[in-house]
mmCIF file with all atom_site columns, C-alpha atoms in Angstrom:
data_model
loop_
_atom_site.group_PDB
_atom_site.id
_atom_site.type_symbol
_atom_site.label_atom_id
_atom_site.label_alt_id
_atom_site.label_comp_id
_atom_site.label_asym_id
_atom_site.label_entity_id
_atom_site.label_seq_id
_atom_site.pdbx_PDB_ins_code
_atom_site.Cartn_x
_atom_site.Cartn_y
_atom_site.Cartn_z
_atom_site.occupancy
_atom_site.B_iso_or_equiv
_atom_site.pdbx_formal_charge
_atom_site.auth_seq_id
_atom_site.auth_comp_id
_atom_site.auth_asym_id
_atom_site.auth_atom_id
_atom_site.pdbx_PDB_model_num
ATOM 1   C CA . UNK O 1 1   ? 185.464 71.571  164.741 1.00 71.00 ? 1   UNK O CA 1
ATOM 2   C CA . UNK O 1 2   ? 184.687 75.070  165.144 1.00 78.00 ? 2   UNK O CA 1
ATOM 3   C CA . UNK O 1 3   ? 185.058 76.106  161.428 1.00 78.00 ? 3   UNK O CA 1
ATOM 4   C CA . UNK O 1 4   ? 182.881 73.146  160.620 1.00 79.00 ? 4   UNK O CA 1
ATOM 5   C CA . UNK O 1 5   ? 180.056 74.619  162.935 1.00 83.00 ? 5   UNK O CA 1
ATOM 6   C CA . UNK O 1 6   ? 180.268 78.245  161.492 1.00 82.00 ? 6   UNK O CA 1
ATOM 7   C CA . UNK O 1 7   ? 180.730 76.878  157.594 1.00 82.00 ? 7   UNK O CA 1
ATOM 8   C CA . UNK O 1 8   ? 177.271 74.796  158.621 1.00 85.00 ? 8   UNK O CA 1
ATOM 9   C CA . UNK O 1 9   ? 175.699 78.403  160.008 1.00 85.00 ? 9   UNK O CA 1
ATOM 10  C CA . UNK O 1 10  ? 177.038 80.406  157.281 1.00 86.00 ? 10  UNK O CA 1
ATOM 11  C CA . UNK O 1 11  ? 175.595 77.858  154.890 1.00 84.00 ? 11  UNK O CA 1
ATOM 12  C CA . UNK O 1 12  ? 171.983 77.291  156.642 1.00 82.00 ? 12  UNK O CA 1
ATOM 13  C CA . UNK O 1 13  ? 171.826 80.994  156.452 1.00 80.00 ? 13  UNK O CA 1
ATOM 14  C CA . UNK O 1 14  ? 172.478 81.277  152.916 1.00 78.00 ? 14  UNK O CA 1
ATOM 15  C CA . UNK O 1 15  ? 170.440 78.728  151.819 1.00 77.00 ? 15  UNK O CA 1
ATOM 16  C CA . UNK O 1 16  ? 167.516 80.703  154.037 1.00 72.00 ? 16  UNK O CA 1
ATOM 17  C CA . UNK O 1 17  ? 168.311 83.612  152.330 1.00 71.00 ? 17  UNK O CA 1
ATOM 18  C CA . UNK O 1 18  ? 167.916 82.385  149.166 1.00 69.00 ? 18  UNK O CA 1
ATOM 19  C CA . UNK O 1 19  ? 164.305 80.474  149.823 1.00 67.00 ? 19  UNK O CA 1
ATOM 20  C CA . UNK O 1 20  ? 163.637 83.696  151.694 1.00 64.00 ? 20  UNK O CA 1
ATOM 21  C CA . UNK O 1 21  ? 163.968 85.529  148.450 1.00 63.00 ? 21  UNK O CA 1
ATOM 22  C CA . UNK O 1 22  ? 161.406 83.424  146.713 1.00 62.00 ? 22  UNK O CA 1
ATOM 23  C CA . UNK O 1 23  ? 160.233 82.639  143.452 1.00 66.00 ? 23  UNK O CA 1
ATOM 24  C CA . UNK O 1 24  ? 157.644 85.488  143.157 1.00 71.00 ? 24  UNK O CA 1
ATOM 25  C CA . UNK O 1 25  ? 160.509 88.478  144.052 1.00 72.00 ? 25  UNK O CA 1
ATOM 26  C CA . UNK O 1 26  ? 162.211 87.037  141.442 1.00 71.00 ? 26  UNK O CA 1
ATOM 27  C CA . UNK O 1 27  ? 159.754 87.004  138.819 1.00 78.00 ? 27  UNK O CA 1
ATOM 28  C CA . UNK O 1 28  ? 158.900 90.677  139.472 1.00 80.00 ? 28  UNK O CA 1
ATOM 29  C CA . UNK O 1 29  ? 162.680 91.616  139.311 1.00 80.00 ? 29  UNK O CA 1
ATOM 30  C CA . UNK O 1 30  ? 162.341 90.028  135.765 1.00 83.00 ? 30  UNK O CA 1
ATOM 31  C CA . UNK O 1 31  ? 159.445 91.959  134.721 1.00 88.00 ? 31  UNK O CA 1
ATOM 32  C CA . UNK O 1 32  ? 160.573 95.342  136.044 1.00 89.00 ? 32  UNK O CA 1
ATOM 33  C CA . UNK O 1 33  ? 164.084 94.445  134.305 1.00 88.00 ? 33  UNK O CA 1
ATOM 34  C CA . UNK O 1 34  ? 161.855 93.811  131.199 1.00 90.00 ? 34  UNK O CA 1
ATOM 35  C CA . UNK O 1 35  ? 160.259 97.469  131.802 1.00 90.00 ? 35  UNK O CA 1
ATOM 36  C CA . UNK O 1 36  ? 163.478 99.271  132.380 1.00 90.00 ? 36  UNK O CA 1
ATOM 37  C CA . UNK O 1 37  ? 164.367 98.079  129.143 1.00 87.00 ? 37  UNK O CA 1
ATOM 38  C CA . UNK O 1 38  ? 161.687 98.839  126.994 1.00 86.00 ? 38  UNK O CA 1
ATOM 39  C CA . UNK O 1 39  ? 161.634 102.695 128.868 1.00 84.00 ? 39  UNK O CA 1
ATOM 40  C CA . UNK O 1 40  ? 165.609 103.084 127.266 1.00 81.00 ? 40  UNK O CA 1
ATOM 41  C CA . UNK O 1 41  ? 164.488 101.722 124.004 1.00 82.00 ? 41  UNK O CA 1
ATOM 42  C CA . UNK O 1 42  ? 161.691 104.476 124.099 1.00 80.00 ? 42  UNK O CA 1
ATOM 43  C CA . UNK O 1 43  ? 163.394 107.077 124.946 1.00 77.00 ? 43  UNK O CA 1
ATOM 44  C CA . UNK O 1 44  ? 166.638 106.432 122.592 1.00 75.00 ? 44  UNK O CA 1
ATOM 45  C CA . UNK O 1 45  ? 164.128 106.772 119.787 1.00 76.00 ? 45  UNK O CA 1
ATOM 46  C CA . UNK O 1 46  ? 161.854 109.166 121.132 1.00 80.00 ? 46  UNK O CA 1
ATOM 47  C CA . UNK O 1 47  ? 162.723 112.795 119.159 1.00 83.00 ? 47  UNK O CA 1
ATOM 48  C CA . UNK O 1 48  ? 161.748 116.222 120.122 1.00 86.00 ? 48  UNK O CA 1
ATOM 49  C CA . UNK O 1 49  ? 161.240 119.097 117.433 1.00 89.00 ? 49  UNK O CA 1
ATOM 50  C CA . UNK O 1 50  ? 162.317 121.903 119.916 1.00 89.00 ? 50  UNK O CA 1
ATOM 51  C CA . UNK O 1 51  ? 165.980 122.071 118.603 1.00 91.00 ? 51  UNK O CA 1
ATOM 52  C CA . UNK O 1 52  ? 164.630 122.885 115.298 1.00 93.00 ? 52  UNK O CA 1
ATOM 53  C CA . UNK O 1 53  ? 162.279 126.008 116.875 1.00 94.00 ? 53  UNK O CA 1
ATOM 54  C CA . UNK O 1 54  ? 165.597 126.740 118.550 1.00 92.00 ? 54  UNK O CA 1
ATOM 55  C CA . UNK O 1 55  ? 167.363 126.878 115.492 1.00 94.00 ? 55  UNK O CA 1
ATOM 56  C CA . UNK O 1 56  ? 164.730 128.659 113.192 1.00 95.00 ? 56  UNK O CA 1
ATOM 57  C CA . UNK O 1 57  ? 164.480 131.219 116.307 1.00 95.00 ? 57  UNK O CA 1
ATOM 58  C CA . UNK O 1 58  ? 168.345 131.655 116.234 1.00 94.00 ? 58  UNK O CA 1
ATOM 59  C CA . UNK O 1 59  ? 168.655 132.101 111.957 1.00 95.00 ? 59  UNK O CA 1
ATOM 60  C CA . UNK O 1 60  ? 165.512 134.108 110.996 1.00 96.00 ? 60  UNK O CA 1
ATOM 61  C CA . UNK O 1 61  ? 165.991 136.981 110.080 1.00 95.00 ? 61  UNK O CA 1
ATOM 62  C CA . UNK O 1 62  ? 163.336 139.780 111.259 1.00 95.00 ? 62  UNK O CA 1
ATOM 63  C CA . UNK O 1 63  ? 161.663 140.627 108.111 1.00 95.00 ? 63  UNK O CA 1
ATOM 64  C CA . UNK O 1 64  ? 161.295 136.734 108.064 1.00 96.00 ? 64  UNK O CA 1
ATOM 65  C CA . UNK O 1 65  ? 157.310 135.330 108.812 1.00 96.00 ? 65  UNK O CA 1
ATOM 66  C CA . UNK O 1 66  ? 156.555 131.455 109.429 1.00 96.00 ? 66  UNK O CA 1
ATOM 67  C CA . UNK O 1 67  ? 152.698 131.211 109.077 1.00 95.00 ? 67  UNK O CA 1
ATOM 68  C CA . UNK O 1 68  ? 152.292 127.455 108.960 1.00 95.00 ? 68  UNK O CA 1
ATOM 69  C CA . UNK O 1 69  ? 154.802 124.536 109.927 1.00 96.00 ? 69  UNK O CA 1
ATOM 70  C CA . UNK O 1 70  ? 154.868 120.647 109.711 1.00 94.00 ? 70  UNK O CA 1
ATOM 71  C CA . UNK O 1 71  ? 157.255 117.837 109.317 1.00 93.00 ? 71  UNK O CA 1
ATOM 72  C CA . UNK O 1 72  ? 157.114 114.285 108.180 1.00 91.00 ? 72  UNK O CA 1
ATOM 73  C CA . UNK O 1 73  ? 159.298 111.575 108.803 1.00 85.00 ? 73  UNK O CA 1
ATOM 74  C CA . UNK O 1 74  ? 161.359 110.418 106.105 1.00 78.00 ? 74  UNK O CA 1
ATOM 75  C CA . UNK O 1 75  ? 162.579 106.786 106.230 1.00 65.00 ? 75  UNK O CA 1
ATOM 76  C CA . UNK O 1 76  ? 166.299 106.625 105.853 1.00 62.00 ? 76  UNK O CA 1
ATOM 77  C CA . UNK O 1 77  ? 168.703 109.363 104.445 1.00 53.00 ? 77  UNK O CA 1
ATOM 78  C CA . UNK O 1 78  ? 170.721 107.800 101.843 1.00 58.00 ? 78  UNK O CA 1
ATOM 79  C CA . UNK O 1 79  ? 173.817 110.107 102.608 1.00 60.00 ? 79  UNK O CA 1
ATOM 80  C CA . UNK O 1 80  ? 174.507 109.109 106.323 1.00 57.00 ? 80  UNK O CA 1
ATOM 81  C CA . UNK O 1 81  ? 171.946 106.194 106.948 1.00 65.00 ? 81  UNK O CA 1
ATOM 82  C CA . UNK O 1 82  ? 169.582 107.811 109.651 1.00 69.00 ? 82  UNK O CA 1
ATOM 83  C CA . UNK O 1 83  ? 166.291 108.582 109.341 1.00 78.00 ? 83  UNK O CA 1
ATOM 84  C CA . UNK O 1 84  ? 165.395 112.318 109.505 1.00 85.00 ? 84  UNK O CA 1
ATOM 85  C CA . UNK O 1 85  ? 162.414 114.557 109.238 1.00 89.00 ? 85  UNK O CA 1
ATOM 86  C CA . UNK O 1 86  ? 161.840 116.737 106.666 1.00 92.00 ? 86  UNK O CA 1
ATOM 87  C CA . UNK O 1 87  ? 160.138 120.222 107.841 1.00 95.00 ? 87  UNK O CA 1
ATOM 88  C CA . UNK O 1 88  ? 157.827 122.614 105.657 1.00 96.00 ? 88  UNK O CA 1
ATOM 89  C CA . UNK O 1 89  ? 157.293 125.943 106.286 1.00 97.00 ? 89  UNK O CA 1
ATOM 90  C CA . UNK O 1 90  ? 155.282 128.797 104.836 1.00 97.00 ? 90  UNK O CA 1
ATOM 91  C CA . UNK O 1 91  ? 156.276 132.372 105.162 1.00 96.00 ? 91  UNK O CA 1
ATOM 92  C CA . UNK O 1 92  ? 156.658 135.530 103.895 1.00 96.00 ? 92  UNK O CA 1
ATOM 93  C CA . UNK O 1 93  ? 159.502 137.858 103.502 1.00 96.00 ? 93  UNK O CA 1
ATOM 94  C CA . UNK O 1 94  ? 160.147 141.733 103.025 1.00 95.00 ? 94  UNK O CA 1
ATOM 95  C CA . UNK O 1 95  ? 161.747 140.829 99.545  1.00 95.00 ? 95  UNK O CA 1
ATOM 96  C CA . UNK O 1 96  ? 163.684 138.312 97.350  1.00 95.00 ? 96  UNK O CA 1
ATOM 97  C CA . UNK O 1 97  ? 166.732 139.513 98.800  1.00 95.00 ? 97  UNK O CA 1
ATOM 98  C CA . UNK O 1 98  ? 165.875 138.816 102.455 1.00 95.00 ? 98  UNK O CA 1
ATOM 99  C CA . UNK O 1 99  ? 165.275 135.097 101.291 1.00 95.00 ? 99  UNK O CA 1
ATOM 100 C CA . UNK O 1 100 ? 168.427 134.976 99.489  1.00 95.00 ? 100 UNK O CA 1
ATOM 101 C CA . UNK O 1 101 ? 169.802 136.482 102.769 1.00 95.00 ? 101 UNK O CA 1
ATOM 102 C CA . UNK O 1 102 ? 168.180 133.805 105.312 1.00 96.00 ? 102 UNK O CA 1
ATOM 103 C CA . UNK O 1 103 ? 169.508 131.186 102.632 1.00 94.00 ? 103 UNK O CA 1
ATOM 104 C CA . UNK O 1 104 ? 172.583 132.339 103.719 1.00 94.00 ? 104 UNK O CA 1
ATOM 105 C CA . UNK O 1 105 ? 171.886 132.674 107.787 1.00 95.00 ? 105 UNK O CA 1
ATOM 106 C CA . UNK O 1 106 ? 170.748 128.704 107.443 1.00 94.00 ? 106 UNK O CA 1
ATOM 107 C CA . UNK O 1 107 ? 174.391 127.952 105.868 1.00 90.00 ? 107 UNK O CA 1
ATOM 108 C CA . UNK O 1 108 ? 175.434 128.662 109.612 1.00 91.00 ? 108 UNK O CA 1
ATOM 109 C CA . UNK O 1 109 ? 173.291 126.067 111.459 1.00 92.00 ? 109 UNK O CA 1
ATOM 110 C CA . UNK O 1 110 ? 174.074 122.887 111.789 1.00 90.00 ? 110 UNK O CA 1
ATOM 111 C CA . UNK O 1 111 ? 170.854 121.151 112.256 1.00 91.00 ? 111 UNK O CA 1
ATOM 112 C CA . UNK O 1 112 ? 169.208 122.599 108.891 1.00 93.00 ? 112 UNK O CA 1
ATOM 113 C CA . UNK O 1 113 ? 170.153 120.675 106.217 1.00 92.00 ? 113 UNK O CA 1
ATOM 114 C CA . UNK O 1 114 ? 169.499 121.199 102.697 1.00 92.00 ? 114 UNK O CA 1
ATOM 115 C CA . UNK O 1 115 ? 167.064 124.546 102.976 1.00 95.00 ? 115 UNK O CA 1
ATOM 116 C CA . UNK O 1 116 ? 165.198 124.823 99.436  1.00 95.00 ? 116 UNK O CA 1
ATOM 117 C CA . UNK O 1 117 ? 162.612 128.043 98.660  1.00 96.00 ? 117 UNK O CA 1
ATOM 118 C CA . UNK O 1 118 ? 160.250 127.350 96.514  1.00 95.00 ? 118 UNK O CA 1
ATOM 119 C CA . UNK O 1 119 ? 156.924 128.845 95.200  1.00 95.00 ? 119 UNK O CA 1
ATOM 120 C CA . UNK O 1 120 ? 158.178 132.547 95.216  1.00 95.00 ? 120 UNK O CA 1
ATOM 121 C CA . UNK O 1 121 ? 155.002 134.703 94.684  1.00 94.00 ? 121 UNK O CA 1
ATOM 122 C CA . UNK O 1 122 ? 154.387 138.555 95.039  1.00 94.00 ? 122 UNK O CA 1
ATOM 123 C CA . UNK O 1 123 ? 151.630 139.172 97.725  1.00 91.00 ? 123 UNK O CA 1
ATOM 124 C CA . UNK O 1 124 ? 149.742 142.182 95.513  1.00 91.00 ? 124 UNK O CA 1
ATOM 125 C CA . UNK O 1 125 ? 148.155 143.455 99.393  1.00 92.00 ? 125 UNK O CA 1
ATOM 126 C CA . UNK O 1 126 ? 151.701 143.768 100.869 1.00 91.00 ? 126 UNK O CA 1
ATOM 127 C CA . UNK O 1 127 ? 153.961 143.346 98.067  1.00 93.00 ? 127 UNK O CA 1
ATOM 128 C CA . UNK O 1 128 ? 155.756 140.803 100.171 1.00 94.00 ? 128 UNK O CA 1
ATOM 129 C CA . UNK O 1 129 ? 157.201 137.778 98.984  1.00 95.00 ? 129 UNK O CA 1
ATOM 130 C CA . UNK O 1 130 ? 155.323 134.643 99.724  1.00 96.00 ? 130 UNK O CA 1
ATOM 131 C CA . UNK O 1 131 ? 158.112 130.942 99.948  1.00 97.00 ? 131 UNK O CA 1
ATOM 132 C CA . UNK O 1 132 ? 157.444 127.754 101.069 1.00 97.00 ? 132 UNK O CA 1
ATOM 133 C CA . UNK O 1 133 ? 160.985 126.244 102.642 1.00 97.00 ? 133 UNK O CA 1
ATOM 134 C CA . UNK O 1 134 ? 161.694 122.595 102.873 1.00 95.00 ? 134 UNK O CA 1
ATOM 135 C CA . UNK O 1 135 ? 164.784 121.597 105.024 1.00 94.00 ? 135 UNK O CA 1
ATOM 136 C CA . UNK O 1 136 ? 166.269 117.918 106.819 1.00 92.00 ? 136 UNK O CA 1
ATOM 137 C CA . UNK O 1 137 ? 167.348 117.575 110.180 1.00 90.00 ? 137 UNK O CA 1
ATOM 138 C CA . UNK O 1 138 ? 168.751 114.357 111.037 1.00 86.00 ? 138 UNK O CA 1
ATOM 139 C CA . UNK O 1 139 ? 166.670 112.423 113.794 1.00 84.00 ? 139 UNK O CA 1
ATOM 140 C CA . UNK O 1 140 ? 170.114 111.563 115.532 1.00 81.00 ? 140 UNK O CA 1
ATOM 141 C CA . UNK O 1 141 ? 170.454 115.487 116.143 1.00 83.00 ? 141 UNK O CA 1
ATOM 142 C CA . UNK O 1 142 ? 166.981 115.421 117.577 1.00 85.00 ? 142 UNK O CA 1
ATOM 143 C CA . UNK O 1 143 ? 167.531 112.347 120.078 1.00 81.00 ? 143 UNK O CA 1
ATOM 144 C CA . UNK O 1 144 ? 165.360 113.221 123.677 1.00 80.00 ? 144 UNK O CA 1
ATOM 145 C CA . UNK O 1 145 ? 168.710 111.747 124.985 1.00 75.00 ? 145 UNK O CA 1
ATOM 146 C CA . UNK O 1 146 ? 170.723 114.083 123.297 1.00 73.00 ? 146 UNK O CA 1
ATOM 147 C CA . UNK O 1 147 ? 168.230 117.015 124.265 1.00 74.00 ? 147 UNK O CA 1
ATOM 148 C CA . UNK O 1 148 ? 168.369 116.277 127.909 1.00 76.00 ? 148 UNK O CA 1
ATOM 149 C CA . UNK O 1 149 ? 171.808 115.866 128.023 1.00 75.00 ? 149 UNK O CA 1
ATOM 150 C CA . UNK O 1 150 ? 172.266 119.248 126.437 1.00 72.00 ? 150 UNK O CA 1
ATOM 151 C CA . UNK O 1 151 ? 169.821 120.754 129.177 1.00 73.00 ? 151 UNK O CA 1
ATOM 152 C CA . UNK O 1 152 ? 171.714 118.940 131.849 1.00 75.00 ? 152 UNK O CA 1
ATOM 153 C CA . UNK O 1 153 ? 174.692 120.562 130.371 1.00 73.00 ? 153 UNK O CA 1
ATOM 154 C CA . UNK O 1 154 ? 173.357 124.071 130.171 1.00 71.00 ? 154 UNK O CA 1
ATOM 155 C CA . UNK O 1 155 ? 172.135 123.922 133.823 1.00 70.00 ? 155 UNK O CA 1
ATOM 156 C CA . UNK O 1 156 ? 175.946 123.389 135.246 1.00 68.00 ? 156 UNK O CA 1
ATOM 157 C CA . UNK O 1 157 ? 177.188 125.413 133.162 1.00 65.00 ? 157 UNK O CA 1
ATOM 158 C CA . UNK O 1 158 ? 177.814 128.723 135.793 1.00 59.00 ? 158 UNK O CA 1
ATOM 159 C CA . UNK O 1 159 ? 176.251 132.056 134.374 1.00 55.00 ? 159 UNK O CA 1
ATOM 160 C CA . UNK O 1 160 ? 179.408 134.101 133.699 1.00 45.00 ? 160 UNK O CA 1
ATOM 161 C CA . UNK O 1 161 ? 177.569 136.965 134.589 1.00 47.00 ? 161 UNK O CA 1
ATOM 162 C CA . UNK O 1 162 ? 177.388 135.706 138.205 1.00 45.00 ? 162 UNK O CA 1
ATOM 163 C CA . UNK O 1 163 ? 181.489 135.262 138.598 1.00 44.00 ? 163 UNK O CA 1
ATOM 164 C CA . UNK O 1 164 ? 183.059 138.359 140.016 1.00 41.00 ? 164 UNK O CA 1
#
């Protein structure tokens, strides 16, 4: 008789739990469910252009000069099926040789894909060499969620500088 009495309790109090809860807390756990959602699905597209500063800062060479930058967004790479951007830049350099040489220092980066110079010209002020550069990066390389995680990584990563 005793276990029927406390399976009555236990059940009374569950079932006041659950009116307790209500309708209404439920319906805002929905809708905040619904939000939480749509905040991931923004930020796993959301991209951020500071790798590819990053990446320009870490290849140019110093007799290298960006004087105007922009990127569009290109639909869907045909090679590996992501969208990417596509970035031009114009700049000068000392000489054709130093563009022939950054050519070269964008072979080592990974983001830059497929760097093209084009309308070489001889400034007759400076007698520098005037390019335009068009290059890919691959949206999946410039994921926010990738970013942060990188920064996250970089912050736990100790200085080596401070281990004795």
């Amino acid at each position: 008789k005793r276990l029927v009495v406390q399976k009555s309790a236990l059940e009374k109090s569950i079932s006041e739990a659950r009116d307790g809860i209500g309708t209404d807390f439920v319906s805002d756990m929905n809708r905040l469910d619904q939000r939480i959602d749509g905040v991931k699905e923004l930020i796993k597209n959301h991209i951020v252009i500071t790798p590819i500063f990053q990446a320009l800062e870490a290849t140019t060479l110093r007799s290298v000069q960006y004087k105007d930058f922009s990127y569009t967004t290109k639909a869907v790479d045909a090679t590996n099926k992501v969208p990417s951007l596509i970035v031009d830049i114009r700049g000068t350099a000392k000489n054709y040789a130093t563009i022939a040489l950054q050519s070269d220092a964008f072979s080592t980066n990974s983001l830059i894909k497929n760097p093209v110079f084009s309308n070489l010209t001889i400034d007759e002020k400076t007698r520098t060499v005037n390019f335009k550069l068009s290059f890919s990066v691959s949206t999946a390389d410039l994921s926010y969620q990738t970013f942060i995680d990188s920064m996250v990584n970089k912050a736990s990563i100790p200085n080596s500088s401070n281990t004795p």
